Short mmCIF file of C-alpha atoms and ligand atoms in Angstrom, two decimals:
data_model
loop_
_atom_site.label_atom_id
_atom_site.label_comp_id
_atom_site.label_asym_id
_atom_site.label_seq_id
_atom_site.Cartn_x
_atom_site.Cartn_y
_atom_site.Cartn_z
CA UNK A 243 0.03 -0.01 0.12
CA UNK A 244 1.42 3.36 -1.08
CA UNK A 245 1.84 5.87 1.69
CA UNK A 246 -0.55 8.73 0.97
CA UNK A 247 -2.68 10.72 3.33
CA UNK A 248 -6.25 12.09 3.05
CA UNK A 249 -4.86 15.54 2.69
CA UNK A 250 -3.20 14.52 -0.58
CA UNK A 251 -6.65 12.99 -1.48
CA UNK A 252 -8.32 16.33 -0.88
CA UNK A 253 -5.87 18.47 -2.73
CA UNK A 254 -6.46 16.14 -5.73
CA UNK A 255 -10.09 16.86 -5.60
CA UNK A 256 -9.42 20.58 -5.94
CA UNK A 257 -6.66 20.52 -8.50
CA UNK A 258 -8.96 19.83 -11.31
CA UNK A 259 -12.64 19.82 -11.98
CA UNK A 260 -14.53 16.79 -10.40
CA UNK A 261 -17.71 15.91 -12.26
CA UNK A 262 -20.31 13.52 -11.03
CA UNK A 263 -22.65 12.52 -14.10
CA UNK A 264 -25.64 11.27 -12.03
CA UNK A 265 -27.77 11.94 -8.83
CA UNK A 266 -31.24 11.96 -7.95
CA UNK A 267 -31.16 14.80 -5.59
CA UNK A 268 -33.96 16.85 -7.30
CA UNK A 269 -36.39 14.31 -6.11
CA UNK A 270 -35.64 14.90 -2.49
CA UNK A 271 -36.17 18.50 -2.62
CA UNK A 272 -39.26 20.10 -0.97
CA UNK A 273 -40.59 23.52 -0.45
CA UNK A 274 -39.96 25.75 2.43
CA UNK A 275 -36.82 26.52 4.60
CA UNK A 276 -34.10 23.83 4.97
CA UNK A 277 -35.71 21.66 2.18
CA UNK A 278 -33.48 22.80 -0.51
CA UNK A 279 -29.73 22.24 -1.47
CA UNK A 280 -28.42 25.35 0.28
CA UNK A 281 -28.18 24.16 3.71
CA UNK A 282 -26.50 21.12 5.37
CA UNK A 283 -29.07 18.37 5.62
CA UNK A 284 -28.98 14.89 6.89
CA UNK A 285 -31.57 13.14 4.83
CA UNK A 286 -29.66 13.27 1.59
CA UNK A 287 -26.26 12.27 0.10
CA UNK A 288 -25.85 15.65 -1.52
CA UNK A 289 -26.36 19.29 -0.66
CA UNK A 290 -24.40 22.42 -1.54
CA UNK A 291 -22.01 22.62 1.67
CA UNK A 292 -20.99 18.96 0.96
CA UNK A 293 -20.56 19.40 -2.75
CA UNK A 294 -18.32 22.52 -1.93
CA UNK A 295 -16.45 20.47 0.55
CA UNK A 296 -15.69 17.85 -1.33
CA UNK A 297 -14.60 19.76 -4.19
CA UNK A 298 -17.06 18.84 -6.80
CA UNK A 299 -16.99 21.33 -9.66
CA UNK A 300 -19.92 19.79 -11.63
CA UNK A 301 -23.07 17.85 -10.50
CA UNK A 302 -25.42 16.48 -13.04
CA UNK A 303 -28.75 16.36 -11.70
CA UNK A 304 -31.22 13.87 -13.23
CA UNK A 305 -34.94 14.50 -13.68
CA UNK A 306 -36.16 11.03 -13.13
CA UNK A 307 -39.72 10.29 -14.30
CA UNK A 308 -41.63 7.44 -12.99
CA UNK A 309 -43.00 5.00 -15.62
CA UNK A 310 -45.04 2.84 -13.56
CA UNK A 311 -48.79 2.67 -13.85
CA UNK A 312 -50.42 5.54 -11.93
CA UNK A 313 -47.11 7.64 -12.16
CA UNK A 314 -47.62 11.36 -12.60
CA UNK A 315 -47.63 12.24 -16.38
CA UNK A 316 -43.82 12.13 -17.28
CA UNK A 317 -43.54 15.30 -19.38
CA UNK A 318 -45.22 17.51 -16.34
CA UNK A 319 -43.06 15.58 -13.86
CA UNK A 320 -39.92 16.33 -15.79
CA UNK A 321 -40.98 20.06 -15.93
CA UNK A 322 -41.39 20.31 -12.20
CA UNK A 323 -38.02 18.96 -11.61
CA UNK A 324 -36.38 21.22 -14.08
CA UNK A 325 -38.04 24.07 -12.16
CA UNK A 326 -37.03 22.99 -8.99
CA UNK A 327 -33.40 22.88 -10.19
CA UNK A 328 -33.65 26.48 -11.54
CA UNK A 329 -35.29 27.61 -8.32
CA UNK A 330 -32.32 26.12 -6.22
CA UNK A 331 -29.78 27.88 -8.75
CA UNK A 332 -31.73 31.28 -7.90
CA UNK A 333 -31.86 30.50 -4.09
CA UNK A 334 -28.22 29.69 -4.02
CA UNK A 335 -26.96 33.28 -4.65
CA UNK A 336 -24.46 32.25 -7.03
CA UNK A 337 -23.02 29.28 -5.17
CA UNK A 338 -24.90 27.00 -7.99
CA UNK A 339 -24.77 27.82 -11.49
CA UNK A 340 -26.87 26.49 -14.20
CA UNK A 341 -24.35 25.40 -17.00
CA UNK A 342 -24.72 23.52 -20.17
CA UNK A 343 -21.10 22.59 -21.18
CA UNK A 344 -17.42 22.67 -20.58
CA UNK A 345 -16.86 26.28 -20.47
CA UNK A 346 -19.43 26.53 -17.81
CA UNK A 347 -17.95 23.98 -15.76
CA UNK A 348 -14.38 25.56 -15.96
CA UNK A 349 -15.82 28.98 -15.03
CA UNK A 350 -17.42 27.44 -11.90
CA UNK A 351 -14.24 25.71 -11.01
CA UNK A 352 -12.25 28.72 -11.34
CA UNK A 353 -14.55 30.71 -9.22
CA UNK A 354 -15.01 28.10 -6.51
CA UNK A 355 -18.72 27.46 -7.41
CA UNK A 356 -20.65 24.31 -8.18
CA UNK A 357 -21.78 23.74 -11.80
CA UNK A 358 -25.03 22.13 -11.98
CA UNK A 359 -26.26 20.32 -15.29
CA UNK A 360 -29.59 19.08 -16.19
CA UNK A 361 -30.45 15.43 -17.53
CA UNK A 362 -33.58 13.36 -18.00
CA UNK A 363 -33.50 9.84 -16.54
CA UNK A 364 -36.02 8.19 -18.87
CA UNK A 365 -36.89 9.31 -22.36
CA UNK A 366 -40.46 8.65 -21.20
CA UNK A 367 -40.44 12.45 -20.41
CA UNK A 368 -40.72 13.18 -24.18
CA UNK A 369 -44.02 11.44 -24.45
CA UNK A 370 -43.03 10.71 -28.13
CA UNK A 371 -42.50 14.24 -29.12
CA UNK A 372 -39.11 15.18 -30.79
CA UNK A 373 -40.25 18.73 -30.13
CA UNK A 374 -40.18 18.12 -26.39
CA UNK A 375 -36.59 17.11 -26.75
CA UNK A 376 -35.80 20.40 -28.52
CA UNK A 377 -37.90 22.35 -25.80
CA UNK A 378 -35.89 20.56 -22.91
CA UNK A 379 -32.58 21.45 -24.62
CA UNK A 380 -33.69 25.12 -24.49
CA UNK A 381 -34.53 24.67 -20.76
CA UNK A 382 -30.77 23.50 -20.27
CA UNK A 383 -31.11 19.72 -20.43
CA UNK A 384 -27.87 18.31 -21.97
CA UNK A 385 -28.24 14.64 -21.52
CA UNK A 386 -31.02 11.97 -21.70
CA UNK A 387 -30.80 8.40 -20.27
CA UNK A 388 -32.81 6.83 -23.06
CA UNK A 389 -34.76 4.56 -20.73
CA UNK A 390 -35.33 3.49 -17.04
CA UNK A 391 -35.45 -0.07 -16.55
CA UNK A 392 -38.42 -0.82 -18.49
CA UNK A 393 -39.99 0.02 -21.96
CA UNK A 394 -40.79 3.55 -23.04
CA UNK A 395 -41.34 5.08 -26.34
CA UNK A 396 -37.64 4.99 -27.30
CA UNK A 397 -36.57 1.53 -26.26
CA UNK A 398 -36.74 -1.56 -23.97
CA UNK A 399 -35.14 -1.01 -20.62
CA UNK A 400 -32.69 -3.50 -19.18
CA UNK A 401 -35.08 -5.24 -16.99
CA UNK A 402 -37.45 -5.82 -19.91
CA UNK A 403 -36.15 -9.25 -19.97
CA UNK A 404 -38.97 -11.10 -21.85
CA UNK A 405 -38.65 -8.70 -25.00
CA UNK A 406 -35.08 -7.14 -24.71
CA UNK A 407 -36.11 -5.07 -27.71
CA UNK A 408 -33.76 -2.23 -29.04
CA UNK A 409 -34.71 1.29 -30.27
CA UNK A 410 -37.98 2.04 -31.64
CA UNK A 411 -38.14 4.30 -34.74
CA UNK A 412 -38.75 7.29 -32.25
CA UNK A 413 -35.84 6.20 -30.47
CA UNK A 414 -33.60 6.35 -33.44
CA UNK A 415 -35.01 10.18 -34.20
CA UNK A 416 -34.12 11.07 -30.62
CA UNK A 417 -30.48 9.74 -30.79
CA UNK A 418 -30.03 11.35 -34.09
CA UNK A 419 -31.33 14.68 -33.10
CA UNK A 420 -29.36 14.65 -29.78
CA UNK A 421 -26.30 14.19 -32.07
CA UNK A 422 -27.44 17.41 -33.89
CA UNK A 423 -28.10 19.36 -30.63
CA UNK A 424 -25.05 18.24 -28.99
CA UNK A 425 -26.38 16.12 -26.05
CA UNK A 426 -25.05 13.31 -24.09
CA UNK A 427 -26.88 9.91 -25.00
CA UNK A 428 -26.95 7.94 -21.86
CA UNK A 429 -27.11 3.96 -22.17
CA UNK A 430 -27.34 3.15 -18.59
CA UNK A 431 -30.64 1.31 -17.97
CA UNK A 432 -30.99 0.30 -21.76
CA UNK A 433 -31.55 -3.12 -22.93
CA UNK A 434 -28.40 -4.74 -24.55
CA UNK A 435 -29.99 -4.66 -27.95
CA UNK A 436 -30.44 -0.90 -27.70
CA UNK A 437 -26.85 -0.54 -26.23
CA UNK A 438 -25.47 -2.08 -29.51
CA UNK A 439 -27.91 0.03 -31.80
CA UNK A 440 -26.96 3.35 -30.08
CA UNK A 441 -23.22 2.68 -30.46
CA UNK A 442 -23.75 1.93 -34.06
CA UNK A 443 -25.90 5.14 -34.65
CA UNK A 444 -24.39 7.77 -32.58
CA UNK A 445 -22.18 9.99 -34.27
CA UNK A 446 -19.98 10.82 -31.18
CA UNK A 447 -19.05 9.00 -27.99
CA UNK A 448 -21.67 7.58 -25.74
CA UNK A 449 -21.92 7.53 -22.21
CA UNK A 450 -23.17 5.27 -19.41
CA UNK A 451 -23.66 7.69 -16.62
CA UNK A 452 -24.04 5.37 -13.76
CA UNK A 453 -23.32 1.71 -14.50
CA UNK A 454 -20.45 -0.79 -13.13
CA UNK A 455 -18.72 -3.70 -14.50
CA UNK A 456 -20.68 -6.95 -14.74
CA UNK A 457 -17.50 -9.04 -14.68
CA UNK A 458 -16.99 -7.67 -11.00
CA UNK A 459 -20.79 -7.78 -9.98
CA UNK A 460 -23.08 -9.72 -12.13
CA UNK A 461 -26.20 -7.45 -12.35
CA UNK A 462 -28.11 -6.67 -15.53
CA UNK A 463 -27.47 -2.76 -14.56
CA UNK A 464 -23.89 -3.24 -15.13
CA UNK A 465 -22.07 -3.47 -18.41
CA UNK A 466 -20.33 -6.64 -19.91
CA UNK A 467 -16.79 -6.52 -20.71
CA UNK A 468 -17.61 -6.28 -24.44
CA UNK A 469 -19.85 -3.42 -23.96
CA UNK A 470 -17.14 -1.58 -21.99
CA UNK A 471 -14.81 -2.17 -24.67
CA UNK A 472 -17.12 -0.91 -27.33
CA UNK A 473 -17.95 2.22 -25.35
CA UNK A 474 -14.29 2.95 -24.83
CA UNK A 475 -13.42 2.27 -28.43
CA UNK A 476 -15.88 5.10 -29.22
CA UNK A 477 -14.37 7.39 -26.74
CA UNK A 478 -17.18 7.14 -24.19
CA UNK A 479 -17.19 7.03 -20.41
CA UNK A 480 -18.93 5.05 -17.78
CA UNK A 481 -19.64 6.57 -14.44
CA UNK A 482 -19.05 4.57 -11.36
CA UNK A 483 -22.22 3.80 -9.53
CA UNK A 484 -22.27 3.39 -5.61
CA UNK A 485 -25.45 1.52 -5.43
CA UNK A 486 -24.41 -1.41 -3.29
CA UNK A 487 -26.40 -3.93 -5.34
CA UNK A 488 -24.35 -2.94 -8.48
CA UNK A 489 -21.03 -2.72 -6.43
CA UNK A 490 -21.19 -6.27 -4.73
CA UNK A 491 -23.66 -9.25 -5.72
CA UNK A 492 -26.46 -9.15 -3.04
CA UNK A 493 -30.01 -10.16 -3.21
CA UNK A 494 -31.08 -6.65 -4.27
CA UNK A 495 -32.09 -5.72 -7.77
CA UNK A 496 -33.36 -2.29 -8.27
CA UNK A 497 -31.59 1.15 -8.26
CA UNK A 498 -32.89 1.71 -4.69
CA UNK A 499 -31.84 -1.41 -2.94
CA UNK A 500 -32.96 -1.00 0.63
CA UNK A 501 -29.95 -2.43 2.55
CA UNK A 502 -26.24 -2.37 1.89
CA UNK A 503 -25.26 -6.11 2.34
CA UNK A 504 -21.50 -5.69 2.83
CA UNK A 505 -20.63 -3.57 -0.20
CA UNK A 506 -17.58 -1.34 0.68
CA UNK A 507 -15.58 1.44 -1.15
CA UNK A 508 -12.99 -1.22 -1.78
CA UNK A 509 -15.45 -3.26 -3.87
CA UNK A 510 -16.29 -0.07 -5.83
CA UNK A 511 -12.43 0.46 -6.50
CA UNK A 512 -12.36 -3.25 -7.71
CA UNK A 513 -14.75 -2.11 -10.60
CA UNK A 514 -12.36 0.83 -11.39
CA UNK A 515 -9.47 -1.35 -11.58
CA UNK A 516 -11.32 -3.96 -13.62
CA UNK A 517 -12.21 -1.35 -16.28
CA UNK A 518 -8.85 0.19 -16.32
CA UNK A 519 -7.27 -3.19 -16.98
CA UNK A 520 -9.84 -4.00 -19.66
CA UNK A 521 -10.13 -0.73 -21.46
CA UNK A 522 -7.83 1.96 -20.03
CA UNK A 523 -8.61 4.81 -17.68
CA UNK A 524 -9.86 7.11 -20.36
CA UNK A 525 -13.48 5.51 -20.20
CA UNK A 526 -13.88 5.97 -16.45
CA UNK A 527 -15.77 8.66 -14.56
CA UNK A 528 -18.12 9.10 -11.69
CA UNK A 529 -21.86 8.84 -11.58
CA UNK A 530 -22.46 7.77 -7.83
CA UNK A 531 -26.30 7.80 -8.11
CA UNK A 532 -26.54 9.60 -4.73
CA UNK A 533 -29.93 10.15 -3.49
CA UNK A 534 -31.19 7.53 -6.06
CA UNK A 535 -30.05 4.85 -3.96
CA UNK A 536 -31.31 4.34 -0.28
CA UNK A 537 -27.93 2.74 0.96
CA UNK A 538 -24.33 3.29 0.25
CA UNK A 539 -20.94 1.22 0.48
CA UNK A 540 -19.02 1.52 3.52
CA UNK A 541 -16.67 4.33 3.28
CA UNK A 542 -18.66 6.18 0.58
CA UNK A 543 -21.64 7.39 2.76
CA UNK A 544 -22.43 10.68 0.92
CA UNK A 545 -20.57 12.94 -1.48
CA UNK A 546 -18.36 14.30 1.35
CA UNK A 547 -16.59 11.03 1.37
CA UNK A 548 -15.29 11.41 -2.14
CA UNK A 549 -11.78 11.86 -1.08
CA UNK A 550 -11.82 8.55 0.54
CA UNK A 551 -12.47 7.17 -3.09
CA UNK A 552 -9.28 9.15 -4.14
CA UNK A 553 -7.32 7.92 -1.33
CA UNK A 554 -8.14 4.30 -2.20
CA UNK A 555 -7.04 4.85 -5.74
CA UNK A 556 -3.74 6.58 -4.71
CA UNK A 557 -3.01 3.70 -2.21
CA UNK A 558 -3.61 1.01 -4.97
CA UNK A 559 -0.80 2.87 -6.81
CA UNK A 560 -2.60 4.85 -9.44
CA UNK A 561 -1.07 8.19 -9.84
CA UNK A 562 -2.56 11.82 -10.16
CA UNK A 563 -2.90 11.75 -13.91
CA UNK A 564 -5.24 8.50 -13.70
CA UNK A 565 -7.28 9.93 -10.73
CA UNK A 566 -7.92 13.51 -12.24
CA UNK A 567 -9.21 11.72 -15.51
CA UNK A 568 -11.47 9.47 -13.54
CA UNK A 569 -12.74 12.34 -11.30
CA UNK A 570 -13.85 14.33 -14.35
CA UNK A 571 -11.26 14.94 -17.18
CA UNK A 572 -13.00 11.89 -19.02
CA UNK A 573 -16.42 13.39 -18.92
CA UNK A 574 -15.21 16.94 -19.78
CA UNK A 575 -13.54 15.43 -22.85
CA UNK A 576 -16.75 13.70 -23.90
CA UNK A 577 -18.80 16.82 -23.45
CA UNK A 578 -16.57 18.77 -25.53
CA UNK A 579 -16.53 16.02 -28.17
CA UNK A 580 -20.35 16.00 -28.24
CA UNK A 581 -20.37 19.70 -28.75
CA UNK A 582 -21.24 20.76 -25.14
CA UNK A 583 -18.90 23.68 -25.34
ZN1 LIG B 892 -30.75 5.30 -12.61
#
């Protein structure tokens, strides 16, 4: 074990922009004092004080839309969450900046602010309208996770196991339009058939914002070695996910596994090392899924523990260059490549 300190890890988190590509914190925000992002809270994994303390320069905020029967209409729900994000930006008095690309992230980084970026988790929010995608873009949305776990108008999700279909005609149109607009096409949660079609179709790199390696933890939400190699070959990035069920094999299945059954930060680092050995570090990033998961690995209890992850990488002998590309450099590269200047 290399001799490094948590202070060195903290310094690395501040040396270059840290980017986390997925959280569901918008779903945890309510109205009224103390219910927003601005003050320290104990019922979430993320708030502004902890993002600032951990040195996170850019946080992607997902607008997750329920697709189960009885769920609120997806388009309206996404608009509610987008409005909640912009309200948080306004309430933060400059601490949280709404940004849409790399220049905004660097600006926030240099000014010691947190850049917030909007994504949709589930193309169901489009309700079948390409015009909705364009309108969401104008509202600042720069990424779309094409599906959640089940079927929507774009494609089958990864748990749609009895059909396992790929993209629909509308799904193809959405991926093509996202390429024209300059948005991140996110294949986390997507069926395998859909994954390979998107890789074929996308003009630029593709991301899996919050998925781990299936070879380390055999879960359908994680990516196979073949998927990881293909994603990397197109210049894409996958974000490490802290959901215990995706980190270490347990009985849990969904994104929101109720309990952590023994997953540790070390287990998550095993995923990182597997991917580095398989495809190189350039395809690795962070998409820790905070506030979309109800439990966390030991040692990575919330975003304030991010320096622990860095310390673990340093202890395993990875150098600062590897660490900073994983912490954010790779996602920034992809953002630029898809046109998110
Ligand atoms: Zn998710």
